[in-house]
Backbone as a printed PyTorch tensor [residue, N CA C, xyz], in Angstrom:
tensor([[[ -8.6770, -41.8940,  -2.3490],
         [ -8.1190, -40.7900,  -3.0820],
         [ -8.4820, -39.4640,  -2.4150]],

        [[ -9.7390, -39.3150,  -2.0360],
         [-10.1920, -38.0840,  -1.4070],
         [ -9.5270, -37.9190,  -0.0390]],

        [[ -9.3690, -38.9960,   0.6920],
         [ -8.7100, -38.9460,   1.9920],
         [ -7.2550, -38.5200,   1.8470]],

        [[ -6.5830, -39.0350,   0.8510],
         [ -5.1870, -38.6780,   0.6000],
         [ -5.0650, -37.2030,   0.2360]],

        [[ -5.9570, -36.7150,  -0.5860],
         [ -5.9530, -35.3090,  -0.9770],
         [ -6.1810, -34.4090,   0.2310]],

        [[ -7.1660, -34.7400,   1.0590],
         [ -7.4470, -33.9480,   2.2570],
         [ -6.2630, -33.9660,   3.2250]],

        [[ -5.6330, -35.0980,   3.3710],
         [ -4.4660, -35.2090,   4.2520],
         [ -3.3120, -34.3580,   3.7380]],

        [[ -3.0730, -34.3890,   2.4370],
         [ -1.9980, -33.5720,   1.8560],
         [ -2.2760, -32.0850,   2.0240]],

        [[ -3.5030, -31.6610,   1.7940],
         [ -3.8710, -30.2470,   1.9620],
         [ -3.7030, -29.8280,   3.4220]],

        [[ -4.1110, -30.6750,   4.3470],
         [ -3.9630, -30.3750,   5.7710],
         [ -2.4970, -30.2380,   6.1500]],

        [[ -1.6620, -31.1410,   5.6860],
         [ -0.2440, -31.1020,   6.0310],
         [  0.4470, -29.8700,   5.4450]],

        [[  0.1080, -29.5210,   4.2280],
         [  0.7050, -28.3330,   3.6160],
         [  0.2790, -27.0790,   4.3820]],

        [[ -0.9980, -26.9730,   4.7130],
         [ -1.4770, -25.8150,   5.4660],
         [ -0.8500, -25.7690,   6.8520]],

        [[ -0.6950, -26.9040,   7.4860],
         [ -0.0950, -26.9620,   8.8140],
         [  1.3640, -26.5290,   8.7770]],

        [[  2.0940, -26.9750,   7.7780],
         [  3.5130, -26.6220,   7.6740],
         [  3.7190, -25.1550,   7.3270]],

        [[  2.8470, -24.6030,   6.5060],
         [  2.9950, -23.2090,   6.0970],
         [  2.5760, -22.2680,   7.2230]],

        [[  1.4530, -22.5320,   7.8730],
         [  0.9060, -21.6150,   8.8660],
         [  1.2090, -22.0070,  10.3110]],

        [[  1.8710, -23.1220,  10.5330],
         [  2.0830, -23.6350,  11.8810],
         [  2.9770, -22.7800,  12.7490]],

        [[  4.0240, -22.1890,  12.2090],
         [  4.9890, -21.4600,  13.0270],
         [  4.7430, -19.9710,  13.0890]],

        [[  3.7230, -19.4920,  12.4380],
         [  3.4550, -18.0570,  12.4440],
         [  2.5150, -17.7030,  13.5870]],

        [[  2.8720, -16.6620,  14.3160],
         [  1.9650, -16.1350,  15.3340],
         [  1.6400, -14.7080,  14.9390]],

        [[  0.4030, -14.3470,  15.0540],
         [ -0.0350, -13.0320,  14.6540],
         [ -0.1020, -12.1420,  15.8870]],

        [[  0.9170, -11.3000,  16.0750],
         [  0.9450, -10.4160,  17.2240],
         [  0.5260,  -9.0160,  16.7980]],

        [[  0.2460,  -8.1890,  17.7710],
         [ -0.2270,  -6.8350,  17.5170],
         [  0.9170,  -5.9240,  17.0860]],

        [[  0.6030,  -4.9600,  16.2340],
         [  1.5720,  -3.9410,  15.8550],
         [  1.5720,  -2.8520,  16.9190]],

        [[  2.5610,  -1.9710,  16.8570],
         [  2.6310,  -0.8680,  17.8190],
         [  1.4110,   0.0510,  17.6970]],

        [[  0.9630,   0.2880,  16.4760],
         [ -0.2110,   1.1330,  16.2720],
         [ -1.4560,   0.5210,  16.9190]],

        [[ -1.6360,  -0.7950,  16.7730],
         [ -2.7930,  -1.4570,  17.3710],
         [ -2.7230,  -1.4130,  18.8910]],

        [[ -1.5260,  -1.5310,  19.4470],
         [ -1.3570,  -1.4660,  20.8970],
         [ -1.7340,  -0.0790,  21.4090]],

        [[ -1.2870,   0.9650,  20.7320],
         [ -1.6200,   2.3310,  21.1380],
         [ -3.1200,   2.5830,  21.0270]],

        [[ -3.7370,   2.0350,  20.0000],
         [ -5.1780,   2.2020,  19.8020],
         [ -5.9680,   1.5210,  20.9210]],

        [[ -5.5100,   0.3470,  21.3600],
         [ -6.1760,  -0.3760,  22.4410],
         [ -6.0360,   0.3780,  23.7620]],

        [[ -4.8470,   0.9250,  24.0120],
         [ -4.5460,   1.5280,  25.3090],
         [ -4.9390,   2.9950,  25.4240]],

        [[ -5.4590,   3.6190,  24.3810],
         [ -5.7450,   5.0480,  24.4520],
         [ -6.8720,   5.3890,  25.4350]],

        [[ -7.7440,   4.4420,  25.7610],
         [ -8.8490,   4.7040,  26.6760],
         [ -8.5410,   4.2950,  28.1130]],

        [[ -7.3500,   3.7940,  28.3740],
         [ -6.9700,   3.3770,  29.7250],
         [ -6.5170,   4.5830,  30.5410]],

        [[ -6.5810,   4.4470,  31.8770],
         [ -6.1230,   5.5230,  32.7500],
         [ -4.6210,   5.7050,  32.6450]],

        [[ -3.8910,   4.6130,  32.6990],
         [ -2.4290,   4.6500,  32.6160],
         [ -2.0010,   4.0580,  31.2780]],

        [[ -1.8540,   4.9430,  30.3090],
         [ -1.5560,   4.5160,  28.9510],
         [ -0.1800,   3.8600,  28.8730]],

        [[  0.8010,   4.4510,  29.5080],
         [  2.1720,   3.9360,  29.3970],
         [  2.3050,   2.5350,  30.0060]],

        [[  1.6490,   2.2960,  31.1390],
         [  1.7280,   0.9680,  31.7530],
         [  0.9720,  -0.0740,  30.9220]],

        [[ -0.1070,   0.3370,  30.2990],
         [ -0.8630,  -0.5660,  29.4280],
         [ -0.0220,  -0.9600,  28.2170]],

        [[  0.6240,   0.0230,  27.6020],
         [  1.4700,  -0.2430,  26.4350],
         [  2.6200,  -1.1590,  26.8110]],

        [[  3.2480,  -0.8930,  27.9480],
         [  4.3830,  -1.7010,  28.3920],
         [  3.9640,  -3.1440,  28.6560]],

        [[  2.8080,  -3.3490,  29.2900],
         [  2.3270,  -4.6930,  29.6050],
         [  2.0180,  -5.4770,  28.3290]],

        [[  1.3790,  -4.8320,  27.3750],
         [  1.0330,  -5.5290,  26.1370],
         [  2.2880,  -5.8340,  25.3220]],

        [[  3.2650,  -4.9190,  25.3210],
         [  4.5070,  -5.1780,  24.5960],
         [  5.2830,  -6.3390,  25.2250]],

        [[  5.2460,  -6.4510,  26.5440],
         [  5.8960,  -7.5830,  27.2130],
         [  5.2140,  -8.8970,  26.8360]],

        [[  3.8790,  -8.8970,  26.7880],
         [  3.1530, -10.1000,  26.3850],
         [  3.4760, -10.4650,  24.9420]],

        [[  3.6080,  -9.4520,  24.0840],
         [  3.9480,  -9.7000,  22.6840],
         [  5.3300, -10.3330,  22.5570]],

        [[  6.2900,  -9.8220,  23.3370],
         [  7.6430, -10.3930,  23.2540],
         [  7.6830, -11.8260,  23.7910]],

        [[  6.9060, -12.1080,  24.8500],
         [  6.8280, -13.4770,  25.3640],
         [  6.1900, -14.4020,  24.3400]],

        [[  5.1720, -13.9140,  23.6340],
         [  4.5020, -14.7130,  22.6100],
         [  5.4490, -15.0270,  21.4630]],

        [[  6.2660, -14.0610,  21.0700],
         [  7.2290, -14.2880,  19.9920],
         [  8.3050, -15.2800,  20.3990]],

        [[  8.6690, -15.2900,  21.6960],
         [  9.6650, -16.2410,  22.1920],
         [  9.0980, -17.6490,  22.2900]],

        [[  7.7750, -17.7560,  22.3820],
         [  7.1430, -19.0670,  22.4860],
         [  6.6670, -19.3860,  23.8820]],

        [[  6.7560, -18.4250,  24.7990],
         [  6.2800, -18.6330,  26.1630],
         [  4.7560, -18.5350,  26.2090]],

        [[  4.1750, -19.1220,  27.2300],
         [  2.7310, -19.0290,  27.4140],
         [  2.3820, -17.6780,  28.0170]],

        [[  1.2640, -17.1160,  27.5680],
         [  0.7880, -15.8600,  28.1310],
         [ -0.6470, -16.0540,  28.6010]],

        [[ -1.0710, -15.2020,  29.5240],
         [ -2.4290, -15.2610,  30.0410],
         [ -3.2520, -14.1880,  29.3420]],

        [[ -4.3620, -14.5970,  28.7660],
         [ -5.2380, -13.6680,  28.0480],
         [ -6.5550, -13.5460,  28.8120]],

        [[ -6.8720, -12.3490,  29.3090],
         [ -8.1360, -12.1880,  30.0390],
         [ -9.3320, -12.2380,  29.0860]],

        [[-10.4220, -12.8060,  29.5720],
         [-11.6460, -12.8980,  28.7820],
         [-12.6680, -11.9500,  29.3820]],

        [[-13.1510, -11.0140,  28.5660],
         [-14.1240, -10.0330,  29.0200],
         [-15.4980, -10.5010,  28.5660]],

        [[-16.4380, -10.7010,  29.5060],
         [-17.7610, -11.1850,  29.0990],
         [-18.5260, -10.1170,  28.3170]],

        [[-19.3290, -10.5750,  27.3820],
         [-20.1230,  -9.6710,  26.5500],
         [-21.3880,  -9.2660,  27.2980]],

        [[-21.6560,  -7.9720,  27.3440],
         [-22.8740,  -7.4660,  28.0040],
         [-23.6550,  -6.6520,  26.9960]],

        [[-24.9420,  -6.8150,  27.0260],
         [-25.7930,  -6.0390,  26.1150],
         [-26.2050,  -4.7440,  26.7130]]])
């Protein structure tokens, strides 16, 4: 019974949240790029990545190591 309940909850959550991708808004993009040297090129690059993500294409996300 518990296994069936967990499976049903998982399937419902998967179906509801499976197709949604959380992309950045224009305001968030401007906020990220305000400290860059070339603001316009930064905004354009992030907007292109956002459009590729919405289409379902793979994008490359750089990982910045944490430094203390």
